[in-house]
N, CA, C and O atoms as a printed pandas DataFrame, in Angstrom:
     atom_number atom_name residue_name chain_id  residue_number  x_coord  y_coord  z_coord
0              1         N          UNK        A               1   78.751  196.959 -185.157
1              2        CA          UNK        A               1   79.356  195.924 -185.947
2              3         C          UNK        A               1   78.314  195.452 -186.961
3              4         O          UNK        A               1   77.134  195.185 -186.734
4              5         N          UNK        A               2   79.009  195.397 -188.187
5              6        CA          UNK        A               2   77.773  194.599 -189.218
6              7         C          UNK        A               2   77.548  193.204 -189.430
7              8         O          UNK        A               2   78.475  192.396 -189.392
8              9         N          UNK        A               3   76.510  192.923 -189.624
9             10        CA          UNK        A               3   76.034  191.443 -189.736
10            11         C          UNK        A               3   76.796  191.026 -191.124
11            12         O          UNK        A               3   77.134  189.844 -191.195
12            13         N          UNK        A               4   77.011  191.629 -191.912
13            14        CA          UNK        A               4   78.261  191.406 -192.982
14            15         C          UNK        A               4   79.614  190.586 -192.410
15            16         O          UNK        A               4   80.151  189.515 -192.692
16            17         N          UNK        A               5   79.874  191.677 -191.449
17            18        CA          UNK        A               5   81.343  191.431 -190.819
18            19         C          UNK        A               5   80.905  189.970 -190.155
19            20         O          UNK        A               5   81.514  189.002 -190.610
20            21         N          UNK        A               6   79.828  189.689 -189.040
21            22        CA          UNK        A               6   80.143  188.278 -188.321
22            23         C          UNK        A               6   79.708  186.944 -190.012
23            24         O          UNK        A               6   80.315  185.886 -190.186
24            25         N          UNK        A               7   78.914  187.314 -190.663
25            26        CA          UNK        A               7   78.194  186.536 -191.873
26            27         C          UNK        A               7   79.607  185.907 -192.294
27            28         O          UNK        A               7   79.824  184.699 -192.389
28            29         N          UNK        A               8   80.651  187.067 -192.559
29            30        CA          UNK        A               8   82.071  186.963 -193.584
30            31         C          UNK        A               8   82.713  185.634 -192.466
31            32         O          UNK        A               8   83.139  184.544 -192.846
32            33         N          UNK        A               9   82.627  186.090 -191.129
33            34        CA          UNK        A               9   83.638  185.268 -190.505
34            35         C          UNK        A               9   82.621  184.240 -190.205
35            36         O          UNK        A               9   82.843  184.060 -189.007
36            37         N          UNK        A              10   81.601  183.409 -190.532
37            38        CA          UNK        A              10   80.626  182.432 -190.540
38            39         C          UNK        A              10   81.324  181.152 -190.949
39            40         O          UNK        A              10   81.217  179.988 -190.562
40            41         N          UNK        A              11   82.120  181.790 -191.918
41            42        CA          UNK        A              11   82.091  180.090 -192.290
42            43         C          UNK        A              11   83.977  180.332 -192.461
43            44         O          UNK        A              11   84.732  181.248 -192.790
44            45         N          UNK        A              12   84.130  178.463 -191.873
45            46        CA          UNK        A              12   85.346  178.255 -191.549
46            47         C          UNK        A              12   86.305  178.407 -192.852
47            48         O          UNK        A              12   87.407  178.899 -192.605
48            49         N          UNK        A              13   86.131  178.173 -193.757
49            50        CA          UNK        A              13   87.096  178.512 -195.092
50            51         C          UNK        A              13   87.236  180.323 -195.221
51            52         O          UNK        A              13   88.135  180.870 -195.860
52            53         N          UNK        A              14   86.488  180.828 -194.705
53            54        CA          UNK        A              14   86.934  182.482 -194.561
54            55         C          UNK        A              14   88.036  182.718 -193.744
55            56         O          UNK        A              14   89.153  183.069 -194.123
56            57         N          UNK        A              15   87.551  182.442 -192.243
57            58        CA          UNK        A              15   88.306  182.070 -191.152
58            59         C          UNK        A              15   89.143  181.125 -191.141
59            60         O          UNK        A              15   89.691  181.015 -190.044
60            61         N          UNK        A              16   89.540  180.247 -192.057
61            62        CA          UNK        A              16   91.020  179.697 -192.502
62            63         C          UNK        A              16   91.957  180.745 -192.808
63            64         O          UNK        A              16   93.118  180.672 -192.406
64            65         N          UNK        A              17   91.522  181.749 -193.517
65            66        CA          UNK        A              17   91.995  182.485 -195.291
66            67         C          UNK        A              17   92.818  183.637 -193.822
67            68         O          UNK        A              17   94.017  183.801 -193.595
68            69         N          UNK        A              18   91.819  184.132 -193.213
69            70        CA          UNK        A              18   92.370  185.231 -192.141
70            71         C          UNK        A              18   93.961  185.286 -191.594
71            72         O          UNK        A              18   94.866  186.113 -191.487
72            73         N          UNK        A              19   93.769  184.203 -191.383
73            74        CA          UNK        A              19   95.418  183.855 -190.094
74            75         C          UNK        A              19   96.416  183.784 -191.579
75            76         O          UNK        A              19   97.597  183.773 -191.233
76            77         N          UNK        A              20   96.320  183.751 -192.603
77            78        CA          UNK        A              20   97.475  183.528 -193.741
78            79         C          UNK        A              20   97.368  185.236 -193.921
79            80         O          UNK        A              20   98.405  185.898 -193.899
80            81         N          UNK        A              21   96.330  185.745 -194.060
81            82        CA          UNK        A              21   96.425  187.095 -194.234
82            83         C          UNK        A              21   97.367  187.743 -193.089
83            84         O          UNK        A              21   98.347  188.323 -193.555
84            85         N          UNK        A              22   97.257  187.755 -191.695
85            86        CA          UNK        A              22   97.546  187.911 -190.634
86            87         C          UNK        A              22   98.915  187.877 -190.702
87            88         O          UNK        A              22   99.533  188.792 -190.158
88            89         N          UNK        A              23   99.544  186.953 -191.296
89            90        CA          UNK        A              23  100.951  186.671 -191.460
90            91         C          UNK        A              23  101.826  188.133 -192.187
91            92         O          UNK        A              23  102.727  188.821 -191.707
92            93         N          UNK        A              24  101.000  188.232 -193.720
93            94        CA          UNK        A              24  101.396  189.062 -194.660
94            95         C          UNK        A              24  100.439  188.920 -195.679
95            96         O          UNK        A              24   99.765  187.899 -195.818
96            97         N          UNK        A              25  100.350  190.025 -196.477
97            98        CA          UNK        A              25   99.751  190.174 -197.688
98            99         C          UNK        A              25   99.942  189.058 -198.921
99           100         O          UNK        A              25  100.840  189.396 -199.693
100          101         N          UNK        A              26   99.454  188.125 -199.177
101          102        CA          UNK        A              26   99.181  187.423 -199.664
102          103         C          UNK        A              26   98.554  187.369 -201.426
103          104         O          UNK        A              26   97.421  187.654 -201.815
104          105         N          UNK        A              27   99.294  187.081 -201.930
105          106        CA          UNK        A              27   98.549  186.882 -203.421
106          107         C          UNK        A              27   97.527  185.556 -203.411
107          108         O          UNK        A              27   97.472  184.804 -202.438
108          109         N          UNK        A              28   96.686  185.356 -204.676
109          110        CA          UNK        A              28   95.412  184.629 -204.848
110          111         C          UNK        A              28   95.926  183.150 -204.414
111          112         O          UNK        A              28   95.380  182.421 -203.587
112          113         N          UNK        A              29   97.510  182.776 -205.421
113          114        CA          UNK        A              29   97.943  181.525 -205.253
114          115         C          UNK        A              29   98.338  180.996 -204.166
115          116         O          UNK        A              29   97.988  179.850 -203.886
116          117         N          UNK        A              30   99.007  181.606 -203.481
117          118        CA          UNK        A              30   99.294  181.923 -202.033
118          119         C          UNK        A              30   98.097  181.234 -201.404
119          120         O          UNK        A              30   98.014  180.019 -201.225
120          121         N          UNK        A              31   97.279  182.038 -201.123
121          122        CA          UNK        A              31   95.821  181.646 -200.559
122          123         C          UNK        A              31   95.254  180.223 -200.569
123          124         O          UNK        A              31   94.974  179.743 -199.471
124          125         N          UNK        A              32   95.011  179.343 -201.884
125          126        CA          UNK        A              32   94.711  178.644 -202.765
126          127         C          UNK        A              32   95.782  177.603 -202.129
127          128         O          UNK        A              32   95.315  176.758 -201.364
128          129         N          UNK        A              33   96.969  177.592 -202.342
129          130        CA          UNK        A              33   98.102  176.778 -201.525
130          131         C          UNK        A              33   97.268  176.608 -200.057
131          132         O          UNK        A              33   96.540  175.616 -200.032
132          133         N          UNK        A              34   97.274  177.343 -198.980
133          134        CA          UNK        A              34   97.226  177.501 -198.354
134          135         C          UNK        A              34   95.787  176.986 -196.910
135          136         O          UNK        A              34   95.610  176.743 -195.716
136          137         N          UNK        A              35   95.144  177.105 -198.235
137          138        CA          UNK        A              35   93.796  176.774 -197.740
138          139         C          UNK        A              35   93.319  175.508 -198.410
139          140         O          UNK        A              35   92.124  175.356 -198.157
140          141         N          UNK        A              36   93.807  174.530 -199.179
141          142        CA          UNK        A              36   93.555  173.669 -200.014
142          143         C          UNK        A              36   92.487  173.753 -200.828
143          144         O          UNK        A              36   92.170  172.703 -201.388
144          145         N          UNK        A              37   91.807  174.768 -201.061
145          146        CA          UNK        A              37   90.197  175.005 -201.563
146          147         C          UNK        A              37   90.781  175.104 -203.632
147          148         O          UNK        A              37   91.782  174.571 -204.109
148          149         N          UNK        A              38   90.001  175.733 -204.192
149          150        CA          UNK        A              38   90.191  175.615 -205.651
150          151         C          UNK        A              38   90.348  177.323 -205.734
151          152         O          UNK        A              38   89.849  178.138 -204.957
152          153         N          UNK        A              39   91.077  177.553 -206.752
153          154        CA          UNK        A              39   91.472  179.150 -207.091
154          155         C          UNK        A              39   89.633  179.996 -206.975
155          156         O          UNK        A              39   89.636  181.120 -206.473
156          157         N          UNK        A              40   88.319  179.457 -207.401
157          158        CA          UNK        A              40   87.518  179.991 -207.845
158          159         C          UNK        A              40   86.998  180.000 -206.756
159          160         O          UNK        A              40   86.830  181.170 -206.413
160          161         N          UNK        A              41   86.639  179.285 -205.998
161          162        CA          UNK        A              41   86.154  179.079 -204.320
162          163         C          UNK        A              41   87.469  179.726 -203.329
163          164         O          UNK        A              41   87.410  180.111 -202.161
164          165         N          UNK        A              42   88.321  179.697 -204.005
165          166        CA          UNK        A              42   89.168  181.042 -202.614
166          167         C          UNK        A              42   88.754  182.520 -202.957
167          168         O          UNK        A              42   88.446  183.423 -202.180
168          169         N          UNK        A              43   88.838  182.524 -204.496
169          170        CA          UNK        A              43   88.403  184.199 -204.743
170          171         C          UNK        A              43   86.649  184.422 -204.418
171          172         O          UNK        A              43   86.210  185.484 -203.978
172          173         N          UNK        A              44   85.651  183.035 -204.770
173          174        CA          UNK        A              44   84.848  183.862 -203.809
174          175         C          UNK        A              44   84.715  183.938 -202.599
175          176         O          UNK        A              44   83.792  184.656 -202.215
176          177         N          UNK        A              45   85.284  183.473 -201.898
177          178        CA          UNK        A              45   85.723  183.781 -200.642
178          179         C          UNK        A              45   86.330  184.972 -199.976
179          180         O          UNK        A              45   85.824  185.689 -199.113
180          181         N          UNK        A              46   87.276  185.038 -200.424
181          182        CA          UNK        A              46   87.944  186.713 -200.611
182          183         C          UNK        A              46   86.716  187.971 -201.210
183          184         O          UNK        A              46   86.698  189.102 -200.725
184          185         N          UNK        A              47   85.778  187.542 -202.284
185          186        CA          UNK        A              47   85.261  188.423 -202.477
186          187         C          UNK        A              47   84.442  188.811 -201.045
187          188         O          UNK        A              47   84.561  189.968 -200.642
188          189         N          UNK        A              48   83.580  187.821 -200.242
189          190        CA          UNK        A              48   82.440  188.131 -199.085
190          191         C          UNK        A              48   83.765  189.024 -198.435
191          192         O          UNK        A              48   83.645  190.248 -198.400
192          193         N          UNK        A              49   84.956  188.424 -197.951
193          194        CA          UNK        A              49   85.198  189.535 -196.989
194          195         C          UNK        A              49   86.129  190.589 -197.389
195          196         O          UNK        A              49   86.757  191.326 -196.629
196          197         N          UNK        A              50   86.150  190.579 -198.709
197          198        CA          UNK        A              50   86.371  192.352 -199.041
198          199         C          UNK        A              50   84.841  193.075 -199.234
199          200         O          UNK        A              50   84.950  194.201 -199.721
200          201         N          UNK        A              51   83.994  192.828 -199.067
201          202        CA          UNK        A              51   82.278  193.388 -199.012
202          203         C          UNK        A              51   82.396  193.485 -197.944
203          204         O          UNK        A              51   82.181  194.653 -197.618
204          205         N          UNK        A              52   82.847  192.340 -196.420
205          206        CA          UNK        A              52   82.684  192.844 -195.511
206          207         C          UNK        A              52   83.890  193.977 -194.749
207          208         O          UNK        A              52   83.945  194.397 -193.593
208          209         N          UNK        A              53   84.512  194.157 -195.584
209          210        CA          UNK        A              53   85.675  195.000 -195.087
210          211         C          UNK        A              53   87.008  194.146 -194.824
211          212         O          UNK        A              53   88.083  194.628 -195.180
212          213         N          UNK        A              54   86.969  193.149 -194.336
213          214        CA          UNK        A              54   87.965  192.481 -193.613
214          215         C          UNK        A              54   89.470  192.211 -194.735
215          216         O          UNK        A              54   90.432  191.507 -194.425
216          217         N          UNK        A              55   89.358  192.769 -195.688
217          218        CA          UNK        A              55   89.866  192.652 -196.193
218          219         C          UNK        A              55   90.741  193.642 -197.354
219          220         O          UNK        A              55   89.835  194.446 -197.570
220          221         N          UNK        A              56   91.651  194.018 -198.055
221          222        CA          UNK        A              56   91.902  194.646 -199.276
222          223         C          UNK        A              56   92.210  193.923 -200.190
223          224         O          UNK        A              56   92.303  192.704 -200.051
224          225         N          UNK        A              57   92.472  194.670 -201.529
225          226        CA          UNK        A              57   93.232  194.295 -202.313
226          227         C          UNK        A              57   94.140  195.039 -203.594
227          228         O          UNK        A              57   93.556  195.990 -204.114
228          229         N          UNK        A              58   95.146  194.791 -204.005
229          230        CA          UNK        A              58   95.652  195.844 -205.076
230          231         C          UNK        A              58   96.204  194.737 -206.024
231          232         O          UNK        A              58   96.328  193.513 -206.006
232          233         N          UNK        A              59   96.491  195.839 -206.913
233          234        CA          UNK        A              59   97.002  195.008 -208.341
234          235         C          UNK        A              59   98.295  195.367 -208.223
235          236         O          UNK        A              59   98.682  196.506 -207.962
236          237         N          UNK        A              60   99.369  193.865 -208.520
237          238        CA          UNK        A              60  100.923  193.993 -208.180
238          239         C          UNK        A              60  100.779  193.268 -209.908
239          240         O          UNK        A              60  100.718  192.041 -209.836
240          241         N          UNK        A              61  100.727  193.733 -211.181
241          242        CA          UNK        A              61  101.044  193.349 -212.141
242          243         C          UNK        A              61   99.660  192.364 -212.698
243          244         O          UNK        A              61   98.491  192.718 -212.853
244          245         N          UNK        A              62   99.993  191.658 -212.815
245          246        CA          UNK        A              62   98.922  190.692 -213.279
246          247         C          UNK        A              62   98.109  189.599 -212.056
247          248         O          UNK        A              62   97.115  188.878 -211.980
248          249         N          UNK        A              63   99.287  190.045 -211.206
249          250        CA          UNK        A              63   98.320  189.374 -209.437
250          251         C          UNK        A              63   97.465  190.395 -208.684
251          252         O          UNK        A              63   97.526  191.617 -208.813
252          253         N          UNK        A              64   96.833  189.850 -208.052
253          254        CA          UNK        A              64   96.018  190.736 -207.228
254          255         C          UNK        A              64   96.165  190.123 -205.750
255          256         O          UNK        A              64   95.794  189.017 -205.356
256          257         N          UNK        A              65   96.851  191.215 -205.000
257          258        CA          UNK        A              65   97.633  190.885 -203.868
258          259         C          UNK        A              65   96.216  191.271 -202.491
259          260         O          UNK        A              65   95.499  192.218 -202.814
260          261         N          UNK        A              66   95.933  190.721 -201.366
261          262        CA          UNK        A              66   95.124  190.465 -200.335
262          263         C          UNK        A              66   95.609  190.743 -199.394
263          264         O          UNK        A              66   96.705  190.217 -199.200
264          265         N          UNK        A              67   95.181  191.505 -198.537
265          266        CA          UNK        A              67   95.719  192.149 -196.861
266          267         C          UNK        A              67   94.690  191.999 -195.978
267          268         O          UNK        A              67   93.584  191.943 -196.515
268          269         N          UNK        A              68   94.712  191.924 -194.888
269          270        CA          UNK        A              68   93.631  192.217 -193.656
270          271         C          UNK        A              68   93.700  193.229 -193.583
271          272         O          UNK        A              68   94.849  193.667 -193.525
272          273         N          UNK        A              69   92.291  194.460 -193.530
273          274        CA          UNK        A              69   91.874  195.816 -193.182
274          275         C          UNK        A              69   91.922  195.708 -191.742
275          276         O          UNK        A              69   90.947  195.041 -191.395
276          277         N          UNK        A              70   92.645  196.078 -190.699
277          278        CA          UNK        A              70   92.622  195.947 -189.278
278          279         C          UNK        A              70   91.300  196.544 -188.691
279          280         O          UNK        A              70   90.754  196.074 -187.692
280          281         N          UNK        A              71   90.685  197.957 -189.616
281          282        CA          UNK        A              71   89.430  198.813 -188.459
282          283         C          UNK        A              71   88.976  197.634 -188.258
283          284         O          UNK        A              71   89.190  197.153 -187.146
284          285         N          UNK        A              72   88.031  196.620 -189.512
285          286        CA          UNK        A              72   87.009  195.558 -189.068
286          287         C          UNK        A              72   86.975  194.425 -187.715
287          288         O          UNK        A              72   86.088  193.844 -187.090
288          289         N          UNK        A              73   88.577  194.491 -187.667
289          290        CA          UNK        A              73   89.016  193.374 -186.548
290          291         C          UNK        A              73   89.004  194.205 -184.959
291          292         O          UNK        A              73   88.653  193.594 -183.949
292          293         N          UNK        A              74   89.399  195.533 -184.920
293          294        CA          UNK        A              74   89.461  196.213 -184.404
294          295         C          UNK        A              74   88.065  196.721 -183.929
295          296         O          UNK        A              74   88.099  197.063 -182.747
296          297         N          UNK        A              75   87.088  196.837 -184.405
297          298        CA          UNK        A              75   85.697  196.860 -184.364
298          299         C          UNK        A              75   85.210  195.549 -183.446
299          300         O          UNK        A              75   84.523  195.690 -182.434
300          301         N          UNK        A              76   85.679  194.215 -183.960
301          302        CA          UNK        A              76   85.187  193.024 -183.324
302          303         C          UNK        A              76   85.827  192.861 -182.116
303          304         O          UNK        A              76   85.074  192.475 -181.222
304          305         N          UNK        A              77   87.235  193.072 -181.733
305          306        CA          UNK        A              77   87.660  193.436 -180.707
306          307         C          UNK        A              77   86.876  194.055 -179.348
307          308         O          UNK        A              77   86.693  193.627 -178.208
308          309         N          UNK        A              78   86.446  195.498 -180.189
309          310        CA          UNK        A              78   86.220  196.521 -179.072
310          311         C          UNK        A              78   84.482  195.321 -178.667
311          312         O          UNK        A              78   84.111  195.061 -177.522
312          313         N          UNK        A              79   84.018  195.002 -179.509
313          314        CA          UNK        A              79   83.068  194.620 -179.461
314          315         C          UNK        A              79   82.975  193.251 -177.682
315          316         O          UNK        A              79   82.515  193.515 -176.571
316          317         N          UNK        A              80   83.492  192.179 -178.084
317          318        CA          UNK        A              80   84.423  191.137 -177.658
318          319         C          UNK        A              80   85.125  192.076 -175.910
319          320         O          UNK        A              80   85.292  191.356 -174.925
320          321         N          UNK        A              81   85.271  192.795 -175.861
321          322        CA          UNK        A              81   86.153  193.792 -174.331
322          323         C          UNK        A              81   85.289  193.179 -173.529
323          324         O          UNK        A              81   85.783  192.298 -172.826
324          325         N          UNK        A              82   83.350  193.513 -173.343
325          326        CA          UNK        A              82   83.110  193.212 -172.186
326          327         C          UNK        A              82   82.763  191.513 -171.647
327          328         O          UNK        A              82   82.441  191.001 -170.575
328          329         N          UNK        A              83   83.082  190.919 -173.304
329          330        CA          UNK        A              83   83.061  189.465 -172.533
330          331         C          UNK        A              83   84.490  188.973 -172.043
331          332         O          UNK        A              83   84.603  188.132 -171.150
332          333         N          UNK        A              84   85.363  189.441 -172.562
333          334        CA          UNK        A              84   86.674  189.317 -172.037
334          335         C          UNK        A              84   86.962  189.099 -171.026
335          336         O          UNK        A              84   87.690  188.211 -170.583
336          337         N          UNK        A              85   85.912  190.635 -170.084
337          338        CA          UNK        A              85   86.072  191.008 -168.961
338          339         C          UNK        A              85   85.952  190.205 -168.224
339          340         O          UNK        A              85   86.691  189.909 -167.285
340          341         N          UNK        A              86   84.528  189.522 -168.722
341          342        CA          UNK        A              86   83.715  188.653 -167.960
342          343         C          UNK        A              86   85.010  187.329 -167.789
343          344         O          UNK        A              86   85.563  187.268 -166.691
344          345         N          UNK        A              87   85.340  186.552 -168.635
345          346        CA          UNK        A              87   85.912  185.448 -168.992
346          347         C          UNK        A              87   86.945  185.530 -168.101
347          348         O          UNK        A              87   87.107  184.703 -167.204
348          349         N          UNK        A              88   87.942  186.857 -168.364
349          350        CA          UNK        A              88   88.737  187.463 -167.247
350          351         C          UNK        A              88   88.533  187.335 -165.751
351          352         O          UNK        A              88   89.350  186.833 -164.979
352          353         N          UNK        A              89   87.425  187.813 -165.445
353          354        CA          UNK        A              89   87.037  188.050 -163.686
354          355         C          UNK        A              89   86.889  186.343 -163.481
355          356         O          UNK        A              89   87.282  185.848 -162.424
356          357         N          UNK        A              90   86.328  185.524 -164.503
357          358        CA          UNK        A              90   85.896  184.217 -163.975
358          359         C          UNK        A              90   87.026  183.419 -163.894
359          360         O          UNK        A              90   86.935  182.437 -163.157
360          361         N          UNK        A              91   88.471  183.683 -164.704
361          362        CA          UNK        A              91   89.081  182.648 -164.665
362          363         C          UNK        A              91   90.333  183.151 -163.140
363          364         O          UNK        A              91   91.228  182.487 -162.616
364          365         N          UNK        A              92   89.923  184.321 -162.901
365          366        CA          UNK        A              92   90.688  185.046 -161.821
366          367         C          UNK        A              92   89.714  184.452 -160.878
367          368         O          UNK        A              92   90.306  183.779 -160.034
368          369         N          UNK        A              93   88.447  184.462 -160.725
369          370        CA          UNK        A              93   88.042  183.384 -159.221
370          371         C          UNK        A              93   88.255  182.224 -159.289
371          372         O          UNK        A              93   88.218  181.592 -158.233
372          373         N          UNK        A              94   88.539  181.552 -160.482
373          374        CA          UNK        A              94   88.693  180.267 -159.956
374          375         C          UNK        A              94   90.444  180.065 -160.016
375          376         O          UNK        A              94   90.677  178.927 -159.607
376          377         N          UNK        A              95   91.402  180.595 -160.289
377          378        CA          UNK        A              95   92.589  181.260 -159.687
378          379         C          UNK        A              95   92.756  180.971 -158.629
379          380         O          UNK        A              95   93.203  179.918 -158.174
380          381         N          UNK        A              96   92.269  182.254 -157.915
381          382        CA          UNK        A              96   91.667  182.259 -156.364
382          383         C          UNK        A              96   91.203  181.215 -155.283
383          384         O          UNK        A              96   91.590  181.236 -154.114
384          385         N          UNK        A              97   90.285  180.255 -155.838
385          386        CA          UNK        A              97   89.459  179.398 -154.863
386          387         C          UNK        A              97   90.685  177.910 -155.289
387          388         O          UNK        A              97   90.922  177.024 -154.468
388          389         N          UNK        A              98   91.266  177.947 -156.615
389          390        CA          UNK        A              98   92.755  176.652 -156.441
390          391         C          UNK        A              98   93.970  177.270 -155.488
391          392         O          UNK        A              98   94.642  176.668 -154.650
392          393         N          UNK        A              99   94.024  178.447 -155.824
393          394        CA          UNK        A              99   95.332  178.650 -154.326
394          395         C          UNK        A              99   94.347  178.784 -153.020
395          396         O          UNK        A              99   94.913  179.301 -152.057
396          397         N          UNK        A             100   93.270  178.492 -152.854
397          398        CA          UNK        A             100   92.747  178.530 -151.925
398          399         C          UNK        A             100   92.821  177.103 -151.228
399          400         O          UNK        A             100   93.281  177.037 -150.088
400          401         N          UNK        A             101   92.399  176.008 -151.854
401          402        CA          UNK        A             101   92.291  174.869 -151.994
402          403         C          UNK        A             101   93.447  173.988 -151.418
403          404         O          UNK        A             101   94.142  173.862 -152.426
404          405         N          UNK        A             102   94.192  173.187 -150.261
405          406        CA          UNK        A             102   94.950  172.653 -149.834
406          407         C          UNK        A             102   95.073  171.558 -151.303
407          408         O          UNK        A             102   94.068  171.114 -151.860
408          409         N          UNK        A             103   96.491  171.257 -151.756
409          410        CA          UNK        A             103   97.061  170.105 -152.831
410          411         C          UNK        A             103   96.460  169.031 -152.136
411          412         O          UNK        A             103   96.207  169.180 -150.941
412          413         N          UNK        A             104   96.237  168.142 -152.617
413          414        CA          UNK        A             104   96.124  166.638 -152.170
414          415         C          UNK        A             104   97.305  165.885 -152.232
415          416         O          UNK        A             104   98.103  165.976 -153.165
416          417         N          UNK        A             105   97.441  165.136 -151.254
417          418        CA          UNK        A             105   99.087  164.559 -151.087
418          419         C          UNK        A             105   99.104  163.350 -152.723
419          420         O          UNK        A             105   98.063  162.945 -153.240
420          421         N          UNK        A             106  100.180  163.084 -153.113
421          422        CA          UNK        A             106  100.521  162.491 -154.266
422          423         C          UNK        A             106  100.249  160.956 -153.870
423          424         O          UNK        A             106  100.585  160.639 -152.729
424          425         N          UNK        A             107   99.827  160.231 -154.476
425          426        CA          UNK        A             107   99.643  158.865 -154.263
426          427         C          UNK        A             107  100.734  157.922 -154.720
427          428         O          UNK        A             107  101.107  158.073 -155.883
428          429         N          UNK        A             108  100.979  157.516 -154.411
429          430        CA          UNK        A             108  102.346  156.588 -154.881
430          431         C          UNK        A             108  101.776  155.663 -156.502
431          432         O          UNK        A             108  100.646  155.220 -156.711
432          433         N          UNK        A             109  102.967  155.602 -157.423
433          434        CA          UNK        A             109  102.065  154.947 -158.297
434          435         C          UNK        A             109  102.706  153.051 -158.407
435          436         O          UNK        A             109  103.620  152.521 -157.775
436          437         N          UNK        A             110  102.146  152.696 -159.039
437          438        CA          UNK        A             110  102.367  151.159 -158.943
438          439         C          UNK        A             110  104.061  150.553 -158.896
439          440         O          UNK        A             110  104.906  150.532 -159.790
440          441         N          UNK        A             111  104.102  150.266 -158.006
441          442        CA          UNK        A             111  105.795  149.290 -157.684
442          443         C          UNK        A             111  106.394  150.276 -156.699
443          444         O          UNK        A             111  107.394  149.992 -156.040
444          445         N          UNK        A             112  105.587  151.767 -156.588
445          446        CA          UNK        A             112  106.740  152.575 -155.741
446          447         C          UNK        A             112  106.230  152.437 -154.227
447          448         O          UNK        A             112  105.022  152.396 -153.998
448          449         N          UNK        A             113  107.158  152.369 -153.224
449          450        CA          UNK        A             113  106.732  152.167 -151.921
450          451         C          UNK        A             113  106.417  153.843 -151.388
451          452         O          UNK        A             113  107.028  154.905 -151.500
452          453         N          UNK        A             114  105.116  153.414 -150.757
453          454        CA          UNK        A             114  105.010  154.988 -149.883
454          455         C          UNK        A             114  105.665  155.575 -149.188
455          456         O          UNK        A             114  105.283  156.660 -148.749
């Protein structure tokens, strides 16, 4: 994985821009709506993560339309598996040790008789 790719997703106005991409391909204005930032600060924004891959773009006329490149995410993914695992096995023992665990009887709450 490149230090490009985590650099791009560093800062939260990138990682805003993603999840609108995620949706659908997106033009500049689109974006700009979307992220409340200014047309010139979304496109350089868009520029870091089309350098880092995370991104495309094509010309639909006089717009220039924005997609998510999936390998890059797909890369961070595979990357991300063995903490998963981890996060996985841990939230499965403690799973385990609450059905293990007898409920505590309910306490009555104020005005109700036990």
């Amino acid at each position: 994985m490149t230090d490009a790719l985590w650099a791009a997703l560093a800062d939260p106005h990138r990682r805003a821009i993603v999840p609108l991409l995620l949706e659908r391909p997106r033009p500049v204005n689109e974006l700009v709506e979307g992220t409340g930032l200014s047309q010139p600060n979304t496109s350089k924004h868009l520029r870091v993560l089309r350098e880092a891959g995370l991104v495309r773009v094509r010309q639909d006329g006089q717009r220039r339309v924005y997609a998510l490149d999936p390998a890059p995410i797909a890369e961070l993914d595979a990357w991300l598996a063995p903490y998963r695992r981890l996060w996985n096995d841990s939230l499965d023992a403690l799973g385990r040790r609450l059905d293990e665990t007898p409920a505590a009887p309910a306490t009555p709450t104020e005005g109700e008789s036990p």
